[in-house]
Structure formats: structure tokens, C-alpha cells
Coordinates of C-alpha atoms and ligand atoms in Angstrom, one line a residue:
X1 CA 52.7 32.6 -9.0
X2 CA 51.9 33.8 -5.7
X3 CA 51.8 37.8 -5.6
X4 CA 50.4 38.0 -1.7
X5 CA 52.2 37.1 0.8
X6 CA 50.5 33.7 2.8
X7 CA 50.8 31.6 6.5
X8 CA 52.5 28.5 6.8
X9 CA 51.5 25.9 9.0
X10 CA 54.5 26.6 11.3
X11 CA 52.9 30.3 11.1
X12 CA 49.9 28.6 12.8
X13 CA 51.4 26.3 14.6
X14 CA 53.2 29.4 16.5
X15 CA 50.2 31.1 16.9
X16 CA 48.4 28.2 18.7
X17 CA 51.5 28.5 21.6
X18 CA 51.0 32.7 21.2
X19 CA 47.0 32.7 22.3
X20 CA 47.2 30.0 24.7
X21 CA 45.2 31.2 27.4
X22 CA 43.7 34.2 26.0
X23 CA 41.4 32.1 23.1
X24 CA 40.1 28.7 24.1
X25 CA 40.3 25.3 23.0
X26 CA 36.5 25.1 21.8
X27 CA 34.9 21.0 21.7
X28 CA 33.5 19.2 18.9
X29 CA 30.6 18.1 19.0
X30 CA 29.6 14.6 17.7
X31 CA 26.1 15.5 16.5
X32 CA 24.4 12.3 15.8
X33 CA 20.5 13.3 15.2
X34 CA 21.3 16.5 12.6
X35 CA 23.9 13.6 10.9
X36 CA 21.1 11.2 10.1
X37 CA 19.1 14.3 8.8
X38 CA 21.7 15.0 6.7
X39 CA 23.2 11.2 5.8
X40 CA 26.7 12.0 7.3
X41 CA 28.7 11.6 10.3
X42 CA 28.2 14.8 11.7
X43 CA 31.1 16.8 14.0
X44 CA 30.5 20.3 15.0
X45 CA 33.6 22.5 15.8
X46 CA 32.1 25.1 18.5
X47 CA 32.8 28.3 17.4
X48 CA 30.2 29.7 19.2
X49 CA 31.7 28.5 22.6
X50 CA 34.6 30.3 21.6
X51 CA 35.5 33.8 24.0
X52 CA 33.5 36.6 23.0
X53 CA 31.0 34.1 21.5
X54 CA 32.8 33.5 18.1
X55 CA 36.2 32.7 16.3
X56 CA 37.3 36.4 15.8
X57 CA 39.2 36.2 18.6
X58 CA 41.7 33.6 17.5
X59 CA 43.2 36.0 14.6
X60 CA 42.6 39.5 17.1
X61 CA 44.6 37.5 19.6
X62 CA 47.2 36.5 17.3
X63 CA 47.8 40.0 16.1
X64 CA 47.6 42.1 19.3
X65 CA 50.2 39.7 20.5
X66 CA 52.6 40.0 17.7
X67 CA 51.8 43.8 17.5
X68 CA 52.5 44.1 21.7
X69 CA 55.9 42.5 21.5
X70 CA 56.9 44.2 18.6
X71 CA 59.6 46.6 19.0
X72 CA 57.3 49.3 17.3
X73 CA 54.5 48.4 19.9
X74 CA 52.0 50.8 18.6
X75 CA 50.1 53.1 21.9
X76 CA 46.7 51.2 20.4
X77 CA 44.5 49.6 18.1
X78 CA 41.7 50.6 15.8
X79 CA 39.1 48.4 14.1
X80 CA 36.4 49.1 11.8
X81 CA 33.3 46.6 13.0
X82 CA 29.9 46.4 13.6
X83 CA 30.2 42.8 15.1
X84 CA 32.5 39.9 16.1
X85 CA 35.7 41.7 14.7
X86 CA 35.0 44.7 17.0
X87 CA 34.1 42.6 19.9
X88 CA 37.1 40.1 19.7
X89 CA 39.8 43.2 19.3
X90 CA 38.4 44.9 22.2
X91 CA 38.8 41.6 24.5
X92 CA 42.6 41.0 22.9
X93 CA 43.4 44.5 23.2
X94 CA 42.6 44.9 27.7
X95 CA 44.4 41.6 27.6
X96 CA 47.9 43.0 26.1
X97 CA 47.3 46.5 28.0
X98 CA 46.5 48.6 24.3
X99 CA 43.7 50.7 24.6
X100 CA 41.0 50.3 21.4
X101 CA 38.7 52.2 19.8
X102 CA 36.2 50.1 17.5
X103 CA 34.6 52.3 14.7
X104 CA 31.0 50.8 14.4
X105 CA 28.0 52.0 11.9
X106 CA 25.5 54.4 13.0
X107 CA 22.7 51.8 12.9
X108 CA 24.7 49.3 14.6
X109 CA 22.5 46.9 16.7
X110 CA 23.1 48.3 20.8
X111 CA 23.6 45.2 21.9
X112 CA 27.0 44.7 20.0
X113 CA 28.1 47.8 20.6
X114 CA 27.3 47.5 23.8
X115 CA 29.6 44.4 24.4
X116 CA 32.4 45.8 22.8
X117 CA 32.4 48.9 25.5
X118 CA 32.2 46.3 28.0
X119 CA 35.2 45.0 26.7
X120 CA 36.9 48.4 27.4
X121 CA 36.9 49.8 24.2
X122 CA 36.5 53.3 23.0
X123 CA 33.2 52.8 20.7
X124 CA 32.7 55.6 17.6
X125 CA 29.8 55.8 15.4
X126 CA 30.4 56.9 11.8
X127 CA 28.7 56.1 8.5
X128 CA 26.6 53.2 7.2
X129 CA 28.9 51.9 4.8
X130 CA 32.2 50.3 5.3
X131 CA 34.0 52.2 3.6
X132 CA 33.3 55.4 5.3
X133 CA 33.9 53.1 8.7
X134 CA 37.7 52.2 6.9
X135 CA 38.6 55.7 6.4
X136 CA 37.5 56.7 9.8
X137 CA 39.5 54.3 11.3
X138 CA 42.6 54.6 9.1
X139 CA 42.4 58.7 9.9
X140 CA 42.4 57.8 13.4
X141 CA 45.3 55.6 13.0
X142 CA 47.2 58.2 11.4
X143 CA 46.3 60.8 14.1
X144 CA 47.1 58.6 17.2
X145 CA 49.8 56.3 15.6
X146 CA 47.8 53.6 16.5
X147 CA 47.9 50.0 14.8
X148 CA 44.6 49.1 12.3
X149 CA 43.7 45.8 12.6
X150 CA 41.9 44.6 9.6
X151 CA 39.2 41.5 9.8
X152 CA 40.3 38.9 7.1
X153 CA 43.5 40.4 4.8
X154 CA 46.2 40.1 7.4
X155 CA 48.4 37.4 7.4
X156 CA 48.8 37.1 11.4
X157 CA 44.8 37.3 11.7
X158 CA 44.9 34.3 9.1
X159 CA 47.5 32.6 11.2
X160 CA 45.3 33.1 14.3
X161 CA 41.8 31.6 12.4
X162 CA 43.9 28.8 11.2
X163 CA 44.7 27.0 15.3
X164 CA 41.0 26.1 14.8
X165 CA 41.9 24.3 11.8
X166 CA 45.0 22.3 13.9
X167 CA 42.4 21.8 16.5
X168 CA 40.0 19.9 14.2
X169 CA 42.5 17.7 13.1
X170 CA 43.8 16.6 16.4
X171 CA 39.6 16.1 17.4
X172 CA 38.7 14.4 14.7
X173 CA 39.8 11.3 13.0
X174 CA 39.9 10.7 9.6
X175 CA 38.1 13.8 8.2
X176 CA 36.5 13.3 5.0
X177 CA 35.4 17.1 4.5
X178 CA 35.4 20.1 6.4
X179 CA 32.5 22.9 5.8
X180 CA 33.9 26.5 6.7
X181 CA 31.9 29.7 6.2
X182 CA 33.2 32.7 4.0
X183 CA 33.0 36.3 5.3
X184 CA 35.7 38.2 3.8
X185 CA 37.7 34.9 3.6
X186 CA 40.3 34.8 6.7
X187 CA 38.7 31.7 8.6
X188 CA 38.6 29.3 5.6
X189 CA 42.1 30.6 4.4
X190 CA 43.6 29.7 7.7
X191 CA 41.7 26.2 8.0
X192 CA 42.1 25.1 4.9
X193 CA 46.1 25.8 5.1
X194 CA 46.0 23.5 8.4
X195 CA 44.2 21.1 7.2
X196 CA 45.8 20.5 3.8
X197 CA 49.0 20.5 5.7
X198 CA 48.0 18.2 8.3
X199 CA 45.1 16.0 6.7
X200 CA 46.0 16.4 3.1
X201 CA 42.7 13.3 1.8
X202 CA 40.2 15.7 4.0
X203 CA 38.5 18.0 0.9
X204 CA 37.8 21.7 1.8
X205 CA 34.2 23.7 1.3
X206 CA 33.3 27.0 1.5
X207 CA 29.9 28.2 2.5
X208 CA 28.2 31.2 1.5
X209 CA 24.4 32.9 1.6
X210 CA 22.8 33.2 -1.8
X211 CA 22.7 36.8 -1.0
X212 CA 26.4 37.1 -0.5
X213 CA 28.4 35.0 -2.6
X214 CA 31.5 37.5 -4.2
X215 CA 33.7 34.3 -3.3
X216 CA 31.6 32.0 -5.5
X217 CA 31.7 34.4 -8.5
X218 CA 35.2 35.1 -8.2
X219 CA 35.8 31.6 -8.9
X220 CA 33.6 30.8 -11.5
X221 CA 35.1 33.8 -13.3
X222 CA 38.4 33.5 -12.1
X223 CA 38.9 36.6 -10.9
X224 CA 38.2 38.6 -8.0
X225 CA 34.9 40.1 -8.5
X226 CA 33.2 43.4 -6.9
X227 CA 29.3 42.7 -6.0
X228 CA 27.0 45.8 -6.5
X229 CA 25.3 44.8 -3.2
X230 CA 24.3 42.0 -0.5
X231 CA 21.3 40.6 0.9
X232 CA 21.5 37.8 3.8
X233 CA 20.3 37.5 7.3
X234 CA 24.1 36.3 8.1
X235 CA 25.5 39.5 8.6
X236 CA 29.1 38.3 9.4
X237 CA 29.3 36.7 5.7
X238 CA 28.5 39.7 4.0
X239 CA 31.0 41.6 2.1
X240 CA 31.1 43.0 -1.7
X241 CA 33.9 41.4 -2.5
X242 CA 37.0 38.9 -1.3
X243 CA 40.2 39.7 0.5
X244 CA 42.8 39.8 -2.0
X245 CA 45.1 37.7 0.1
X246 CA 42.3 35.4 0.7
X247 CA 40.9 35.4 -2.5
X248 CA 44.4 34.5 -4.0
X249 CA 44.6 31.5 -1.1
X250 CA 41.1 30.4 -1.4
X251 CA 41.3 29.6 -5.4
X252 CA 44.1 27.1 -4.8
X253 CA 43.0 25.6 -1.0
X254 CA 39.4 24.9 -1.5
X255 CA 37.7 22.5 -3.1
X256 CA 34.3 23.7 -3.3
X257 CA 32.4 26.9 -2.6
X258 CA 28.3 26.2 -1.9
X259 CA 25.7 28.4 -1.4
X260 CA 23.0 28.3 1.3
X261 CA 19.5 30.3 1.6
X262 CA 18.3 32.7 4.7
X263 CA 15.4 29.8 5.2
X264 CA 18.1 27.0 4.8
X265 CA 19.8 28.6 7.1
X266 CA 17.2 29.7 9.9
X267 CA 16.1 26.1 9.6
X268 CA 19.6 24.8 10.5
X269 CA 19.8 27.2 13.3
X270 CA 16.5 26.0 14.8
X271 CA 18.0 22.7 14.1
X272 CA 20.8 23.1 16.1
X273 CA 19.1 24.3 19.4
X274 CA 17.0 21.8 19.5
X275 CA 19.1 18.5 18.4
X276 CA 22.0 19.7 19.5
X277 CA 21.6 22.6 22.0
X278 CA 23.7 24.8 20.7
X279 CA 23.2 28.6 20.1
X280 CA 24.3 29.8 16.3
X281 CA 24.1 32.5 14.6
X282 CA 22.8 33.2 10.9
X283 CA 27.1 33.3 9.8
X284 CA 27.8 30.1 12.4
X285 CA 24.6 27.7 11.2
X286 CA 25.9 28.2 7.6
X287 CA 27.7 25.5 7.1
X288 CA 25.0 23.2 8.8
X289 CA 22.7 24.4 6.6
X290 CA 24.6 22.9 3.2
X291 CA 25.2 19.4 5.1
X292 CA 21.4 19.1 5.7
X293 CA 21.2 20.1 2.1
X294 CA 23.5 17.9 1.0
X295 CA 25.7 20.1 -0.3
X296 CA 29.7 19.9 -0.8
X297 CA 29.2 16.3 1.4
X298 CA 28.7 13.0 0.0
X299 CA 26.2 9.9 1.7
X300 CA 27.8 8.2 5.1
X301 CA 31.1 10.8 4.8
X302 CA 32.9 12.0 8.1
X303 CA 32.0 15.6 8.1
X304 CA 32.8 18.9 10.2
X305 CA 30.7 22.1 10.2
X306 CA 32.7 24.7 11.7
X307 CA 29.9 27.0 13.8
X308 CA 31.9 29.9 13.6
X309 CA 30.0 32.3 16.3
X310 CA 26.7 32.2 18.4
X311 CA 26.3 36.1 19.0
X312 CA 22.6 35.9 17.7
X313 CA 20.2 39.1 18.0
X314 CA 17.4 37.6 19.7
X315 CA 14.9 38.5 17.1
X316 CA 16.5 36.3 14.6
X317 CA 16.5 33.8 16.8
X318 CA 12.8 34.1 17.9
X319 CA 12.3 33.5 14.0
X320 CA 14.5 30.5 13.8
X321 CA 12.6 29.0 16.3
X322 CA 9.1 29.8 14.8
X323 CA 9.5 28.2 12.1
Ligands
PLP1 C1 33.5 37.1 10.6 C2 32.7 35.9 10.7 C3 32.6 34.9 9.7 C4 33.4 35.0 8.4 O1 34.8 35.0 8.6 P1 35.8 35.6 7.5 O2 37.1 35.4 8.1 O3 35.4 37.0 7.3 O4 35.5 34.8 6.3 C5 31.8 33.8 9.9 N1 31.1 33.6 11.0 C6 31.1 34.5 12.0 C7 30.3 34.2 13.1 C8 31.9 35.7 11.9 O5 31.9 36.6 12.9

């Protein structure tokens, strides 16, 4: 039995018509040279093209708008992020008129931070660990009265992630799987409740670093499982543990979970420059990485790698490309 509560597809179907305008429609790619490395008919769904260089703003936008028309519109909206979260709130919120303050780490790369002032947002540094960033940003929600807008465990920010999901399905024909990477969980949740509603044969696989895998030993033990620590070069995918609305989503919609390396996946980023041209980050080349390797994707089989953001540091990418 369900104890969380979950989107439907008409959820994300009326979060497609709510963000219209703000979040694009992003391309798929056909990416023929990295399919015949990998054996597969390749599709890329361009994440990376996306506003604010990566998905987060599909489930931001989707919230800010449901929180701005809300008869209890709050006076703002607080996020704890070092990254895409951060940035993508901060663009949603100057588009509904809420000011933001974004609560990053105190070793937070500049140029991140820097983005999401651009944005307009109040930027505060506090802590190292998330859950010192959390409390900071649930005190200040108390003090101000302002709205916290959490990354993955929100149903409306699931809603939001899953219009990428109705967009690969009206792209692409006949899917045979769809590769998704897994942060704290909210992308693939909202996918993979599109998809099974709207292509019901296509099969479902999450991706995640070696170093970062709490989703993949939450299902082998069948539980949701706490991980003393991470260590991956895809900073958006790391996280101790799953959401506990994803996690309860995730056991029932996908049909895989597959781990990558940080060389399988610095190799797939270089990959995709230079076959494809597209910029990726560690978290967006993920899912590239297990195709090329094979994994969760069967010889000659119509396959999409969601690229779920391009906002690369430039060192990493200098190393991608040195390989
Ligand atoms: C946040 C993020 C992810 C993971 O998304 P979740 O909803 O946390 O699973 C993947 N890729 C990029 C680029 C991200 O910013």
C-alpha cells in the first residue's frame, strides 16, 4: 500500500500547460556515432539546453507557480542548494515576482553561486553539510513566512520533472528504454510515471555513480537505506539516501537501477562533445555512460539518455577532454 502521497499523469499533464513559457521544450537528439559505440539506437533528451542549463527548472517552475496562485501566496521562497536546485528556484521565483534566498555551502564553487545572484536571489552561506544548509533554510522560513522548496520529495516538483517524460514520448517513437539519472530521485519518479502511463512496453533505468548509489541499495535490501558517505565527480547525484516519496515511487516504476564509474563517466562526457557536441555535466553524461557500457540496454534497442544538465565546472571538463 501506498503511504506517500504521488503525481498522476493528469498531475503532469497540468503542469506541462502551467510552465509553458517559462521552461522550454528541449530537442532530442538522434545521436547516431555514440549509438554504434554503444550497439543501440541512440536519442538524447537535452537537458542541458534546458533554462538555467539543466531540468531543475521544470519542477521549480511548477511549484513557484502553484505556490504564486495559491491563496496563501507565501512573501518568498527558500532553497537549500549548492547547484541546479538553487539556480532554477531563483529564475522561477523573478518570474512569479517572489523574492528568494538560496542557502548555499561555504565552499560552494563561485561560479554557481554566482549565477544564482544573477538570477536575483538573495545568496547565504552556511555549513558544509546539508543538513546544517536544511535547518538554515527551514529557520529562515519560519522567520519570514516564506515557502521552502525542497529538490526531489515534493509532489508538484515531481509533477514539474515528469513534462520531460511527456515530451520524450511525443519525440520519440516506439521507445524501448529510457536511461534517467538518480539524484535524490524526483526526475526519474516524474519520468517514469509519464512514461508508464503513456508508453506502458518502454522499460525504465535508473542511473547512478558507484560512489553514490543509496537508490541501488535501497532496492536490493528493500528498504530505504542511509549511506555513511559519497564519493562521485557528479555532484548533482549525490545524496546519503533517497526521498521517501521517491524511494516509495521508484521501487514500483523502475525497472532497473545501474551503476556507472567517474571514468565511465568522464569518458562519456568527452564523448558527447565531440560526437555529438553537446556540453554535459558529470550528473547529465550519466546515463550515456551505462549505454556505452551496455548497461540496463539490450543490442539494436531504441534507447533515450536523458542529459539532465550541462552546468559543468570547467576543470572537470578540461579532464573529460584530456582523456
Ligand atoms: C539534480 C540533478 C539530477 C538528479 O535529479 P534528482 O531529481 O535529484 O534525482 C541529475 N542531473 C542533474 C544535472 C541535476 O542537477
Amino acid at each position: 500500500m501506498p503511504t506517500h502521497p504521488a503525481p498522476t499523469l493528469a498531475d503532469i499533464v497540468r503542469a506541462r500547460q502551467r510552465i509553458r513559457g517559462l521552461a522550454v521544450e528541449t530537442p532530442l537528439v538522434s545521436a547516431r556515432r555514440l549509438g554504434e559505440r554503444a550497439g543501440v539506437r541512440l536519442f538524447l533528451k537535452a537537458e542541458n539546453l534546458q533554462r538555467t542549463g539543466s531540468f531543475k527548472l521544470r519542477g521549480a517552475a511548477n511549484k513557484l507557480a502553484r505556490l504564486a496562485a495559491s491563496p496563501e501566496r507565501p512573501r518568498g521562497v527558500v532553497a537549500a542548494s549548492s547547484g541546479n536546485h538553487g539556480q532554477a528556484v531563483a529564475y522561477a521565483a523573478r518570474a512569479y515576482g517572489l523574492p528568494a534566498l538560496v542557502v548555499v555551502p561555504e565552499d560552494a564553487a563561485p561560479a554557481k553561486v554566482a549565477a544564482a545572484r544573477d538570477f536575483g536571489a538573495e545568496v547565504e552561506a552556511c555549513g558544509r553539510t546539508s543538513r546544517e544548509r536544511l535547518a538554515r533554510a527551514a529557520a529562515v522560513a519560519e522567520e519570514r513566512g516564506w515557502a521552502f522548496v525542497a529538490p526531489y520529495d515534493d509532489v508538484d516538483v515531481i509533477a514539474g520533472q515528469g513534462t520531460a517524460g511527456l515530451e520524450i514520448v511525443d519525440q520519440a517513437q516506439d521507445v524501448d528504454v529510457v536511461l534517467v539519472p538518480l539524484g535524490g530521485g524526483g526526475l526519474a519518479s516524474g519520468i517514469a510515471t509519464a512514461v508508464r502511463a503513456r508508453a506502458p512496453r518502454a522499460r525504465l533505468v535508473g542511473v547512478e555513480p558507484e560512489g553514490s548509489n543509496a537508490h541501488f541499495v535501497s532496492r536490493r535490501e528493500g528498504r530505504r537505506v542511509e549511506l555513511p558517505r559519497t564519493d562521485t565527480i557528479a555532484d548533482g547525484l549525490r545524496k546519503l539516501a533517497p526521498g521517501e516519496i521517491t524511494h516509495e515511487l521508484l521501487q514500483r516504476l523502475l525497472d532497473d537501477v545501474v551503476l556507472v564509474s567517474d571514468d565511465e563517466i568522464l569518458e562519456a562526457m568527452r564523448l558527447l562533445a565531440l560526437d555529438t557536441k553537446l556540453v554535459a555535466e558529470p550528473s547529465g553524461a550519466v546515463t550515456v555512460a551505462a549505454a556505452l557500457k551496455g548497461r540496463g540496454v539490450k543490442a539494436n534497442e531504441r534507447v533515450v539518455c536523458v542529459v539532465s544538465g550541462g552546468n559543468v565546472d570547467p576543470a572537470v571538463m578540461a579532464r573529460a577532454m584530456a582523456l
